[in-house]
Amino acid sequence: ERSSTYGAAKTVPDREQYQREWFSLWKEKKGKATEVEEGKKFRPSFSRRPAQIDGYDVRAISIYAWLRDSNRDFLMRSVFPTTFMLLRSKWKKILENYFYEFRPCFPQLRDIGNDFPKFMDSYYSALNDEYPFLPELIRYEMLRWSVGQRHELTAATSEVYVGATEQIKNCMPIVNPEMTIAYFRFPVEQMSSTESIEDLLKVAGGQNPGSAGSLPDSGSSISVDVPVEPSPCAIMPHEFHSRVLAISPLAAHLVEKARRCELSYSQLIASLMTPEQQKSSTEIAGFIRMIQRLHEEKVLLKCVPRDGSSNWQQYVNAVESSESHRTVQIALSSFVGDGQDKGIAVDMGCG
């Protein structure tokens, strides 16, 4: 018995009674037959009966398996909501194969779908004949989920205005490190907003969701023309989720170049223009407007002087004569303690 602050002492149910109550609730919610309760035929959701459980309570372990896989099911639907809508009739079998045959590696639950695109290509590639857009849809939903899990530096940066001549000549943009640029041939963003398979297939085929039109019979392939040129988009975190910004191929090229090279605004613009365009003030102004929009949309986060004051070499020079931190000394001594050759430890100063 235990004391209760809300009244008289209550009797704690014994283990068997607790299990019976669990099963009563479970059957009420899931609608399973009575004989399943006996244990041998117990297989909730898509769970498999745990192996090597002699001496353990099969029913109790099965309850745990059901809870675990129900959470997995919920998370997978959260990561791939449109894919689930499309493949709902096959979803149970897909998840069973994913978790029990393919066996994905996900140290954290938020990474539960990281291997799902690879799994679908390996186990269900035949679906691509029926739904040619499926690989892109899965990759798009995976990207939106993973980007949404990142820290949102995007919201912590101030506004940047690009316009002064000296600024364009002597400053360079900092690309949002949380932002991902991806290319898709199908309109996956519009497809992910549909609420029915019929509308999804219409959007994939280039029709408006509300337009009249016939769909192929079940089991036949979808008549969808695959666009030749993929279109880029920028995916970045936004209020604990993610948002998608459609950008031009030229803007995507500029962003990728700014990410790789420490070029000033003027150098970036010149590297993307033809000699004829470089002579046109109208063309140059168009590039500046594009850069300004990328700053407003937080694809480009900051504008910093291009003087080398923040680079890696400057950091090395500043700490070269400093004494090593205690954590670095511990790391180096660990190599010796494990009988290995003396290693190299670097304190990155990342906090």
Short mmCIF file of C-alpha atoms in Angstrom, two decimals:
data_model
loop_
_atom_site.label_atom_id
_atom_site.label_comp_id
_atom_site.label_asym_id
_atom_site.label_seq_id
_atom_site.Cartn_x
_atom_site.Cartn_y
_atom_site.Cartn_z
CA GLU A 1 0.00 0.00 0.00
CA ARG A 2 1.05 3.59 -0.46
CA SER A 3 -0.20 6.81 1.08
CA SER A 4 -2.08 9.28 -1.05
CA THR A 5 -2.21 13.02 -0.43
CA TYR A 6 -5.63 13.02 -2.05
CA GLY A 7 -7.32 10.59 0.35
CA ALA A 8 -7.01 7.23 1.99
CA ALA A 9 -4.26 4.76 1.19
CA LYS A 10 -4.70 2.86 -2.06
CA THR A 11 -3.67 -0.68 -2.83
CA VAL A 12 -1.06 -1.03 -5.53
CA PRO A 13 -2.23 -3.72 -8.00
CA ASP A 14 -0.02 -6.77 -8.25
CA ARG A 15 1.94 -7.43 -11.42
CA GLU A 16 -0.64 -9.80 -12.94
CA GLN A 17 -3.45 -7.35 -12.31
CA TYR A 18 -1.39 -4.54 -13.79
CA GLN A 19 -0.81 -6.60 -16.94
CA ARG A 20 -4.51 -7.46 -17.20
CA GLU A 21 -5.42 -3.79 -17.00
CA TRP A 22 -2.85 -2.97 -19.65
CA PHE A 23 -4.24 -5.60 -21.98
CA SER A 24 -7.81 -4.50 -21.34
CA LEU A 25 -6.91 -0.95 -22.36
CA TRP A 26 -4.83 -2.17 -25.28
CA LYS A 27 -7.63 -4.37 -26.65
CA GLU A 28 -10.12 -1.54 -26.29
CA LYS A 29 -7.92 0.80 -28.31
CA LYS A 30 -6.61 -1.68 -30.88
CA GLY A 31 -9.61 -3.97 -31.21
CA LYS A 32 -7.64 -7.24 -31.00
CA ALA A 33 -9.20 -10.63 -30.40
CA THR A 34 -9.23 -12.15 -26.90
CA GLU A 35 -7.00 -15.09 -27.73
CA VAL A 36 -4.14 -12.74 -28.57
CA GLU A 37 -3.90 -11.97 -24.86
CA GLU A 38 -2.54 -15.42 -24.14
CA GLY A 39 0.88 -14.46 -25.42
CA LYS A 40 1.83 -16.95 -28.12
CA LYS A 41 -0.11 -15.13 -30.83
CA PHE A 42 0.58 -11.69 -29.43
CA ARG A 43 1.95 -9.41 -32.13
CA PRO A 44 0.86 -5.78 -31.78
CA SER A 45 1.30 -3.22 -34.55
CA PHE A 46 4.16 -4.45 -36.77
CA SER A 47 6.23 -5.77 -33.84
CA ARG A 48 7.91 -9.14 -33.93
CA ARG A 49 8.01 -11.44 -30.94
CA PRO A 50 11.36 -10.80 -29.18
CA ALA A 51 13.90 -13.62 -29.48
CA GLN A 52 15.66 -15.37 -26.58
CA ILE A 53 13.06 -14.49 -23.96
CA ASP A 54 12.88 -17.79 -22.06
CA GLY A 55 12.12 -17.06 -18.45
CA TYR A 56 10.63 -13.65 -19.21
CA ASP A 57 7.00 -12.61 -19.36
CA VAL A 58 6.13 -12.69 -23.06
CA ARG A 59 3.12 -10.47 -22.61
CA ALA A 60 5.03 -7.77 -20.72
CA ILE A 61 7.81 -7.73 -23.32
CA SER A 62 5.20 -7.61 -26.09
CA ILE A 63 3.63 -4.55 -24.49
CA TYR A 64 7.04 -2.87 -24.56
CA ALA A 65 7.53 -3.90 -28.20
CA TRP A 66 4.15 -2.47 -29.11
CA LEU A 67 4.91 0.83 -27.34
CA ARG A 68 8.32 1.05 -28.99
CA ASP A 69 7.07 0.35 -32.50
CA SER A 70 4.00 2.53 -32.09
CA ASN A 71 6.36 5.42 -31.31
CA ARG A 72 8.45 4.50 -34.34
CA ASP A 73 5.34 4.45 -36.49
CA PHE A 74 4.28 7.88 -35.21
CA LEU A 75 7.74 9.36 -35.81
CA MET A 76 7.99 7.92 -39.32
CA ARG A 77 4.60 9.40 -40.20
CA SER A 78 5.81 12.74 -38.83
CA VAL A 79 8.96 12.65 -40.98
CA PHE A 80 7.25 11.34 -44.14
CA PRO A 81 3.60 12.47 -43.96
CA THR A 82 2.95 12.63 -47.71
CA THR A 83 4.80 9.37 -48.37
CA PHE A 84 2.63 7.74 -45.70
CA MET A 85 -0.53 9.09 -47.37
CA LEU A 86 0.57 7.67 -50.72
CA LEU A 87 1.71 4.27 -49.43
CA ARG A 88 -0.74 3.84 -46.57
CA SER A 89 -1.90 0.39 -47.67
CA LYS A 90 1.72 -0.84 -47.68
CA TRP A 91 2.96 1.19 -44.70
CA LYS A 92 2.81 -1.55 -42.07
CA LYS A 93 4.87 -3.96 -44.19
CA ILE A 94 7.30 -1.20 -45.22
CA LEU A 95 8.05 -0.32 -41.59
CA GLU A 96 8.39 -3.97 -40.62
CA ASN A 97 10.99 -4.48 -43.35
CA TYR A 98 12.71 -1.20 -42.51
CA PHE A 99 13.19 -1.90 -38.80
CA TYR A 100 13.53 -5.69 -38.78
CA GLU A 101 15.16 -6.57 -42.12
CA PHE A 102 17.07 -3.46 -43.16
CA ARG A 103 17.88 -2.50 -39.53
CA PRO A 104 18.64 1.23 -39.77
CA CYS A 105 21.14 2.88 -37.45
CA PHE A 106 19.75 5.85 -35.54
CA PRO A 107 21.53 6.74 -32.28
CA GLN A 108 18.84 9.36 -31.64
CA LEU A 109 15.12 9.03 -32.37
CA ARG A 110 15.17 12.24 -34.40
CA ASP A 111 17.47 10.41 -36.87
CA ILE A 112 15.00 7.55 -37.30
CA GLY A 113 14.38 8.24 -40.99
CA ASN A 114 17.93 8.99 -42.14
CA ASP A 115 18.33 5.60 -43.85
CA PHE A 116 14.79 5.45 -45.20
CA PRO A 117 15.61 6.82 -48.71
CA LYS A 118 18.36 4.21 -49.10
CA PHE A 119 16.04 1.50 -47.80
CA MET A 120 13.25 2.38 -50.24
CA ASP A 121 15.70 2.33 -53.16
CA SER A 122 16.90 -1.14 -52.10
CA TYR A 123 13.65 -2.82 -51.07
CA TYR A 124 10.90 -1.00 -52.96
CA SER A 125 12.51 0.28 -56.16
CA ALA A 126 9.62 -1.30 -58.14
CA LEU A 127 7.36 1.44 -56.75
CA ASN A 128 9.36 3.97 -58.76
CA ASP A 129 7.77 2.61 -61.95
CA GLU A 130 4.34 3.38 -60.55
CA TYR A 131 5.36 6.59 -58.81
CA PRO A 132 8.43 8.05 -60.59
CA PHE A 133 8.45 11.01 -58.20
CA LEU A 134 8.69 8.84 -55.06
CA PRO A 135 12.50 9.02 -54.51
CA GLU A 136 12.44 12.81 -54.73
CA LEU A 137 9.39 13.08 -52.46
CA ILE A 138 11.06 10.91 -49.79
CA ARG A 139 14.34 12.85 -50.04
CA TYR A 140 12.45 16.17 -49.82
CA GLU A 141 10.55 15.15 -46.69
CA MET A 142 13.73 13.80 -45.11
CA LEU A 143 15.56 17.08 -45.80
CA ARG A 144 12.74 19.20 -44.38
CA TRP A 145 12.72 17.14 -41.19
CA SER A 146 16.50 17.10 -40.70
CA VAL A 147 16.91 20.83 -41.39
CA GLY A 148 14.09 21.57 -38.94
CA GLN A 149 16.08 19.87 -36.16
CA ARG A 150 19.00 22.30 -36.45
CA HIS A 151 19.71 25.29 -34.24
CA GLU A 152 18.11 28.34 -35.74
CA LEU A 153 20.89 30.85 -36.29
CA THR A 154 18.58 32.21 -38.97
CA ALA A 155 16.38 34.00 -36.44
CA ALA A 156 19.29 35.44 -34.45
CA THR A 157 20.89 37.54 -37.20
CA SER A 158 20.21 41.20 -37.95
CA GLU A 159 19.10 42.64 -41.26
CA VAL A 160 21.72 43.37 -43.92
CA TYR A 161 21.43 46.05 -46.60
CA VAL A 162 23.74 45.79 -49.59
CA GLY A 163 24.14 48.99 -51.55
CA ALA A 164 27.23 51.06 -50.80
CA THR A 165 30.03 50.86 -53.37
CA GLU A 166 32.77 50.28 -50.76
CA GLN A 167 30.69 47.55 -49.15
CA ILE A 168 30.19 45.69 -52.44
CA LYS A 169 33.88 46.00 -53.23
CA ASN A 170 35.43 45.15 -49.85
CA CYS A 171 32.88 42.95 -48.06
CA MET A 172 31.73 39.38 -48.55
CA PRO A 173 28.57 37.45 -47.61
CA ILE A 174 28.40 34.64 -45.05
CA VAL A 175 26.17 31.78 -46.21
CA ASN A 176 23.66 30.41 -43.71
CA PRO A 177 25.37 27.20 -42.41
CA GLU A 178 21.98 25.71 -41.44
CA MET A 179 20.60 26.11 -44.97
CA THR A 180 20.64 23.31 -47.53
CA ILE A 181 20.26 23.76 -51.29
CA ALA A 182 18.58 20.83 -53.01
CA TYR A 183 17.48 20.17 -56.59
CA PHE A 184 14.22 18.49 -57.57
CA ARG A 185 12.66 17.68 -60.93
CA PHE A 186 9.14 17.28 -59.57
CA PRO A 187 7.12 19.97 -57.71
CA VAL A 188 7.66 18.20 -54.39
CA GLU A 189 6.85 21.27 -52.28
CA GLN A 190 3.37 21.56 -53.83
CA MET A 191 2.95 17.79 -53.69
CA SER A 192 3.68 17.75 -49.95
CA SER A 193 0.84 20.23 -49.39
CA THR A 194 -1.85 18.05 -50.96
CA GLU A 195 -4.40 16.26 -48.79
CA SER A 196 -5.39 13.39 -51.05
CA ILE A 197 -3.65 10.91 -53.33
CA GLU A 198 -5.73 12.17 -56.24
CA ASP A 199 -4.48 15.75 -55.80
CA LEU A 200 -0.94 14.49 -55.21
CA LEU A 201 -0.90 12.65 -58.53
CA LYS A 202 -2.41 15.62 -60.35
CA VAL A 203 0.29 17.97 -59.03
CA ALA A 204 2.97 15.43 -59.93
CA GLY A 205 1.56 15.36 -63.46
CA GLY A 206 1.57 19.14 -63.78
CA GLN A 207 -2.16 19.70 -63.16
CA ASN A 208 -3.87 21.91 -60.61
CA PRO A 209 -5.19 19.95 -57.62
CA GLY A 210 -8.76 21.10 -58.24
CA SER A 211 -8.74 20.52 -61.99
CA ALA A 212 -10.81 17.83 -63.65
CA GLY A 213 -8.93 14.92 -65.08
CA SER A 214 -8.79 11.17 -65.02
CA LEU A 215 -6.29 9.16 -63.04
CA PRO A 216 -4.83 5.82 -64.08
CA ASP A 217 -6.42 2.64 -62.83
CA SER A 218 -4.98 1.12 -59.69
CA GLY A 219 -1.89 -0.89 -60.49
CA SER A 220 -1.06 0.88 -63.74
CA SER A 221 1.82 3.29 -64.14
CA ILE A 222 1.27 7.02 -63.81
CA SER A 223 1.67 9.08 -66.95
CA VAL A 224 4.03 11.72 -65.59
CA ASP A 225 6.57 13.49 -67.74
CA VAL A 226 9.81 13.78 -65.76
CA PRO A 227 11.13 17.36 -66.13
CA VAL A 228 14.55 17.46 -67.76
CA GLU A 229 16.04 20.27 -65.69
CA PRO A 230 15.90 20.10 -61.88
CA SER A 231 14.90 23.25 -60.00
CA PRO A 232 16.84 24.40 -56.92
CA CYS A 233 15.36 25.40 -53.59
CA ALA A 234 16.79 26.52 -50.27
CA ILE A 235 15.63 24.67 -47.14
CA MET A 236 16.31 26.32 -43.78
CA PRO A 237 15.08 26.07 -40.17
CA HIS A 238 12.13 28.19 -39.15
CA GLU A 239 10.34 28.18 -35.77
CA PHE A 240 11.27 24.60 -34.84
CA HIS A 241 10.29 23.40 -38.31
CA SER A 242 11.68 24.27 -41.74
CA ARG A 243 10.70 26.43 -44.65
CA VAL A 244 11.42 26.19 -48.36
CA LEU A 245 12.41 29.03 -50.66
CA ALA A 246 12.37 28.57 -54.42
CA ILE A 247 15.48 30.16 -55.95
CA SER A 248 16.82 30.48 -59.47
CA PRO A 249 19.69 28.32 -60.76
CA LEU A 250 21.81 31.49 -60.94
CA ALA A 251 21.10 32.31 -57.28
CA ALA A 252 21.92 28.72 -56.28
CA HIS A 253 25.22 28.95 -58.18
CA LEU A 254 26.06 32.23 -56.44
CA VAL A 255 25.31 30.80 -52.99
CA GLU A 256 27.38 27.66 -53.57
CA LYS A 257 30.27 29.74 -54.84
CA ALA A 258 30.04 32.07 -51.82
CA ARG A 259 30.09 28.99 -49.57
CA ARG A 260 33.28 27.64 -51.19
CA CYS A 261 35.26 30.82 -51.82
CA GLU A 262 35.96 33.95 -49.80
CA LEU A 263 34.98 36.38 -52.55
CA SER A 264 33.70 39.92 -52.19
CA TYR A 265 30.29 40.84 -53.55
CA SER A 266 31.86 42.45 -56.61
CA GLN A 267 34.05 39.39 -57.25
CA LEU A 268 31.05 37.07 -56.94
CA ILE A 269 29.03 39.17 -59.36
CA ALA A 270 31.89 39.42 -61.87
CA SER A 271 32.52 35.66 -61.77
CA LEU A 272 28.92 34.95 -62.83
CA MET A 273 28.59 37.59 -65.55
CA THR A 274 29.62 37.57 -69.17
CA PRO A 275 31.94 40.38 -70.39
CA GLU A 276 28.92 42.04 -72.04
CA GLN A 277 26.89 41.91 -68.83
CA GLN A 278 29.75 43.43 -66.84
CA LYS A 279 29.44 46.57 -68.96
CA SER A 280 25.74 46.96 -68.21
CA SER A 281 24.73 48.87 -65.07
CA THR A 282 21.25 47.36 -65.37
CA GLU A 283 22.64 43.81 -65.24
CA ILE A 284 24.86 44.67 -62.25
CA ALA A 285 21.90 46.25 -60.43
CA GLY A 286 19.91 43.05 -61.07
CA PHE A 287 22.60 40.97 -59.41
CA ILE A 288 22.69 43.31 -56.40
CA ARG A 289 18.90 43.03 -56.05
CA MET A 290 19.20 39.23 -56.12
CA ILE A 291 21.89 39.32 -53.40
CA GLN A 292 19.75 41.67 -51.32
CA ARG A 293 16.80 39.26 -51.54
CA LEU A 294 19.02 36.35 -50.48
CA HIS A 295 20.00 38.39 -47.41
CA GLU A 296 16.35 39.22 -46.65
CA GLU A 297 15.40 35.56 -46.88
CA LYS A 298 18.33 34.60 -44.60
CA VAL A 299 20.02 32.45 -47.25
CA LEU A 300 22.94 34.84 -46.76
CA LEU A 301 23.25 35.68 -43.06
CA LYS A 302 25.91 38.31 -42.63
CA CYS A 303 28.10 40.81 -44.42
CA VAL A 304 31.71 40.94 -43.17
CA PRO A 305 34.88 42.76 -44.29
CA ARG A 306 37.05 40.66 -46.56
CA ASP A 307 40.31 41.32 -44.69
CA GLY A 308 41.18 37.85 -43.40
CA SER A 309 40.69 38.91 -39.76
CA SER A 310 38.45 35.93 -38.99
CA ASN A 311 40.18 33.09 -40.77
CA TRP A 312 41.82 29.95 -39.38
CA GLN A 313 45.42 31.18 -39.77
CA GLN A 314 44.64 34.25 -37.69
CA TYR A 315 43.33 31.98 -34.91
CA VAL A 316 46.46 29.78 -35.06
CA ASN A 317 48.71 32.83 -34.82
CA ALA A 318 46.77 34.14 -31.82
CA VAL A 319 47.01 30.94 -29.75
CA GLU A 320 50.35 29.58 -30.98
CA SER A 321 52.31 30.58 -27.87
CA SER A 322 49.49 29.90 -25.41
CA GLU A 323 49.55 27.05 -22.92
CA SER A 324 47.42 24.02 -23.80
CA HIS A 325 44.04 23.66 -22.14
CA ARG A 326 43.61 20.90 -19.59
CA THR A 327 41.25 18.98 -21.91
CA VAL A 328 43.95 18.86 -24.60
CA GLN A 329 46.51 17.51 -22.11
CA ILE A 330 44.04 14.84 -20.96
CA ALA A 331 43.42 13.81 -24.55
CA LEU A 332 47.14 13.48 -25.28
CA SER A 333 47.79 11.47 -22.11
CA SER A 334 44.95 9.12 -23.05
CA PHE A 335 46.87 8.01 -26.14
CA VAL A 336 49.84 7.07 -23.96
CA GLY A 337 47.61 5.44 -21.35
CA ASP A 338 46.09 3.16 -24.01
CA GLY A 339 49.52 2.11 -25.21
CA GLN A 340 49.22 3.94 -28.52
CA ASP A 341 51.67 6.23 -30.24
CA LYS A 342 51.47 9.80 -29.10
CA GLY A 343 48.65 11.50 -30.94
CA ILE A 344 47.76 15.06 -31.90
CA ALA A 345 44.99 16.90 -30.06
CA VAL A 346 43.58 20.22 -31.21
CA ASP A 347 41.31 22.41 -29.12
CA MET A 348 38.85 23.88 -31.63
CA GLY A 349 37.64 26.50 -29.15
CA CYS A 350 34.00 25.67 -29.87
CA GLY A 351 32.76 25.76 -26.28
#
